[in-house]
Amino acid sequence: MDTNNMPRILMADDNHEIREVVNILLSGEGYRVDEAADGREALEKIRSNPYDLVILDVMMPNMNGYQACMEIRKSSNTPILFLSAKSQVEDKTLGFSSGGDDYLPKPFSYQELLSRVKALIRRYQVYKGKDEATGEHGPEASPQQEMPGAGMGFRQGSSAIMPSADGIGNGQGSSAIMPSA
């Protein structure tokens, strides 16, 4: 099998066992998987290798997943899937507003992870193919630009009031603080 034509995934998680399980699962499905133990190592690998998908844990040493995601978005539109034990709505919102494309809480179903990976890579390859065919490139995120979700009042380094759980909209939702770069 020609590994150069296999979709390439970067898995960043400080838990070796999770990296190993995800690597075995995705390699068995025909993906080429590289591993990183923290956000800084993930950024180093991204700078020297092209990836079709990045899977990030949130709670990692040296640089957390939200910070790594914002750094990746400064130079890449590669899809980012958060795979994290942090499962509150506020955690997911931070993941999306820091530039993530999907969020799957741990513990996770292997079938669901695989389905999300396939969907994210499929869309990325279709859009990447259109860019290459037309010679046009999508907008790259810059530190001065608003992060995805900005239309909902999210900006890098800002706080936002989340709707209350009862949906009444009494203005007493929970506060979410965006990580600063």
PDB file of C-alpha atoms in Angstrom, residues 48-155:
ATOM      1  CA  SER A  48       6.859  20.293   8.646  1.00  0.00           C
ATOM      2  CA  ASN A  49       4.109  17.937   7.393  1.00  0.00           C
ATOM      3  CA  PRO A  50       0.826  18.338   5.502  1.00  0.00           C
ATOM      4  CA  TYR A  51      -2.184  16.827   7.275  1.00  0.00           C
ATOM      5  CA  ASP A  52      -5.740  16.057   6.182  1.00  0.00           C
ATOM      6  CA  LEU A  53      -7.008  16.171   9.784  1.00  0.00           C
ATOM      7  CA  VAL A  54      -5.751  17.157  13.233  1.00  0.00           C
ATOM      8  CA  ILE A  55      -7.261  15.549  16.338  1.00  0.00           C
ATOM      9  CA  LEU A  56      -6.589  17.565  19.513  1.00  0.00           C
ATOM     10  CA  ASP A  57      -7.146  16.869  23.176  1.00  0.00           C
ATOM     11  CA  VAL A  58      -7.944  20.011  25.177  1.00  0.00           C
ATOM     12  CA  MET A  59      -6.031  19.383  28.404  1.00  0.00           C
ATOM     13  CA  MET A  60      -2.377  18.948  27.439  1.00  0.00           C
ATOM     14  CA  PRO A  61       0.831  20.250  29.007  1.00  0.00           C
ATOM     15  CA  ASN A  62       2.920  23.071  27.490  1.00  0.00           C
ATOM     16  CA  MET A  63       0.091  24.272  25.222  1.00  0.00           C
ATOM     17  CA  ASN A  64      -3.553  23.278  25.550  1.00  0.00           C
ATOM     18  CA  GLY A  65      -5.693  22.216  22.608  1.00  0.00           C
ATOM     19  CA  TYR A  66      -7.558  25.546  22.329  1.00  0.00           C
ATOM     20  CA  GLN A  67      -4.266  27.453  22.079  1.00  0.00           C
ATOM     21  CA  ALA A  68      -2.826  24.942  19.605  1.00  0.00           C
ATOM     22  CA  CYS A  69      -5.980  25.229  17.488  1.00  0.00           C
ATOM     23  CA  MET A  70      -5.733  29.028  17.340  1.00  0.00           C
ATOM     24  CA  GLU A  71      -2.071  28.760  16.305  1.00  0.00           C
ATOM     25  CA  ILE A  72      -2.886  26.196  13.605  1.00  0.00           C
ATOM     26  CA  ARG A  73      -5.611  28.478  12.230  1.00  0.00           C
ATOM     27  CA  LYS A  74      -3.062  31.248  11.638  1.00  0.00           C
ATOM     28  CA  SER A  75      -1.589  29.236   8.780  1.00  0.00           C
ATOM     29  CA  SER A  76      -3.890  26.329   7.919  1.00  0.00           C
ATOM     30  CA  ASN A  77      -7.489  25.397   7.146  1.00  0.00           C
ATOM     31  CA  THR A  78      -6.879  21.718   7.939  1.00  0.00           C
ATOM     32  CA  PRO A  79      -9.931  20.333   9.772  1.00  0.00           C
ATOM     33  CA  ILE A  80      -9.550  20.072  13.545  1.00  0.00           C
ATOM     34  CA  LEU A  81     -11.488  17.606  15.679  1.00  0.00           C
ATOM     35  CA  PHE A  82     -11.382  18.038  19.443  1.00  0.00           C
ATOM     36  CA  LEU A  83     -11.402  14.741  21.355  1.00  0.00           C
ATOM     37  CA  SER A  84     -11.640  15.671  25.013  1.00  0.00           C
ATOM     38  CA  ALA A  85     -12.884  14.654  28.449  1.00  0.00           C
ATOM     39  CA  LYS A  86     -14.162  18.218  28.810  1.00  0.00           C
ATOM     40  CA  SER A  87     -17.773  17.751  27.757  1.00  0.00           C
ATOM     41  CA  GLN A  88     -19.706  20.788  29.011  1.00  0.00           C
ATOM     42  CA  VAL A  89     -21.406  23.066  26.488  1.00  0.00           C
ATOM     43  CA  GLU A  90     -18.953  25.824  27.415  1.00  0.00           C
ATOM     44  CA  ASP A  91     -16.010  23.536  26.599  1.00  0.00           C
ATOM     45  CA  LYS A  92     -17.452  22.643  23.207  1.00  0.00           C
ATOM     46  CA  THR A  93     -18.201  26.311  22.492  1.00  0.00           C
ATOM     47  CA  LEU A  94     -14.584  27.204  23.258  1.00  0.00           C
ATOM     48  CA  GLY A  95     -13.466  24.455  20.911  1.00  0.00           C
ATOM     49  CA  PHE A  96     -15.554  25.732  18.030  1.00  0.00           C
ATOM     50  CA  SER A  97     -14.786  29.402  18.661  1.00  0.00           C
ATOM     51  CA  SER A  98     -11.042  28.727  18.826  1.00  0.00           C
ATOM     52  CA  GLY A  99     -11.242  27.325  15.287  1.00  0.00           C
ATOM     53  CA  GLY A 100     -12.253  23.683  15.726  1.00  0.00           C
ATOM     54  CA  ASP A 101     -14.488  21.974  13.181  1.00  0.00           C
ATOM     55  CA  ASP A 102     -15.915  19.239  15.399  1.00  0.00           C
ATOM     56  CA  TYR A 103     -15.906  18.145  19.036  1.00  0.00           C
ATOM     57  CA  LEU A 104     -16.272  14.627  20.403  1.00  0.00           C
ATOM     58  CA  PRO A 105     -16.315  14.129  24.192  1.00  0.00           C
ATOM     59  CA  LYS A 106     -14.523  11.217  25.874  1.00  0.00           C
ATOM     60  CA  PRO A 107     -15.425   8.476  26.410  1.00  0.00           C
ATOM     61  CA  PHE A 108     -16.262   8.086  22.753  1.00  0.00           C
ATOM     62  CA  SER A 109     -17.598   5.423  20.440  1.00  0.00           C
ATOM     63  CA  TYR A 110     -15.054   4.139  17.915  1.00  0.00           C
ATOM     64  CA  GLN A 111     -17.772   4.100  15.251  1.00  0.00           C
ATOM     65  CA  GLU A 112     -18.666   7.728  15.928  1.00  0.00           C
ATOM     66  CA  LEU A 113     -15.015   8.825  15.888  1.00  0.00           C
ATOM     67  CA  LEU A 114     -14.446   7.001  12.611  1.00  0.00           C
ATOM     68  CA  SER A 115     -17.600   8.486  11.061  1.00  0.00           C
ATOM     69  CA  ARG A 116     -16.579  12.015  12.048  1.00  0.00           C
ATOM     70  CA  VAL A 117     -13.021  11.492  10.778  1.00  0.00           C
ATOM     71  CA  LYS A 118     -14.294  10.232   7.421  1.00  0.00           C
ATOM     72  CA  ALA A 119     -16.745  13.134   7.056  1.00  0.00           C
ATOM     73  CA  LEU A 120     -14.186  15.822   7.957  1.00  0.00           C
ATOM     74  CA  ILE A 121     -11.545  14.413   5.603  1.00  0.00           C
ATOM     75  CA  ARG A 122     -14.055  13.926   2.782  1.00  0.00           C
ATOM     76  CA  ARG A 123     -15.187  17.567   2.990  1.00  0.00           C
ATOM     77  CA  TYR A 124     -11.627  18.835   3.281  1.00  0.00           C
ATOM     78  CA  GLN A 125     -10.465  16.885   0.240  1.00  0.00           C
ATOM     79  CA  VAL A 126     -13.434  18.094  -1.826  1.00  0.00           C
ATOM     80  CA  TYR A 127     -12.842  21.745  -0.921  1.00  0.00           C
ATOM     81  CA  LYS A 128      -9.071  21.404  -1.247  1.00  0.00           C
ATOM     82  CA  GLY A 129      -9.586  19.857  -4.688  1.00  0.00           C
ATOM     83  CA  LYS A 130     -11.776  22.789  -5.746  1.00  0.00           C
ATOM     84  CA  ASP A 131      -9.123  25.240  -4.557  1.00  0.00           C
ATOM     85  CA  GLU A 132      -6.419  23.417  -6.496  1.00  0.00           C
ATOM     86  CA  ALA A 133      -8.575  23.180  -9.642  1.00  0.00           C
ATOM     87  CA  THR A 134      -9.456  26.880  -9.647  1.00  0.00           C
ATOM     88  CA  GLY A 135      -6.161  28.148  -8.271  1.00  0.00           C
ATOM     89  CA  GLU A 136      -8.086  29.971  -5.559  1.00  0.00           C
ATOM     90  CA  HIS A 137      -7.441  29.587  -1.877  1.00  0.00           C
ATOM     91  CA  GLY A 138      -9.862  30.088   0.964  1.00  0.00           C
ATOM     92  CA  PRO A 139      -9.276  32.812   3.504  1.00  0.00           C
ATOM     93  CA  GLU A 140      -6.579  32.074   6.039  1.00  0.00           C
ATOM     94  CA  ALA A 141      -7.198  33.079   9.622  1.00  0.00           C
ATOM     95  CA  SER A 142      -4.955  35.778  11.007  1.00  0.00           C
ATOM     96  CA  PRO A 143      -4.480  36.917  14.585  1.00  0.00           C
ATOM     97  CA  GLN A 144      -6.360  40.123  13.817  1.00  0.00           C
ATOM     98  CA  GLN A 145      -9.376  38.372  12.315  1.00  0.00           C
ATOM     99  CA  GLU A 146     -12.317  37.232  14.362  1.00  0.00           C
ATOM    100  CA  MET A 147     -12.327  33.530  15.045  1.00  0.00           C
ATOM    101  CA  PRO A 148     -15.114  31.307  13.688  1.00  0.00           C
ATOM    102  CA  GLY A 149     -18.290  31.954  15.618  1.00  0.00           C
ATOM    103  CA  ALA A 150     -17.584  35.684  15.739  1.00  0.00           C
ATOM    104  CA  GLY A 151     -21.093  36.415  14.504  1.00  0.00           C
ATOM    105  CA  MET A 152     -22.247  34.987  17.834  1.00  0.00           C
ATOM    106  CA  GLY A 153     -20.087  37.425  19.771  1.00  0.00           C
ATOM    107  CA  PHE A 154     -16.957  35.290  20.149  1.00  0.00           C
ATOM    108  CA  ARG A 155     -13.560  36.811  19.551  1.00  0.00           C
TER     109      ARG A 155
END
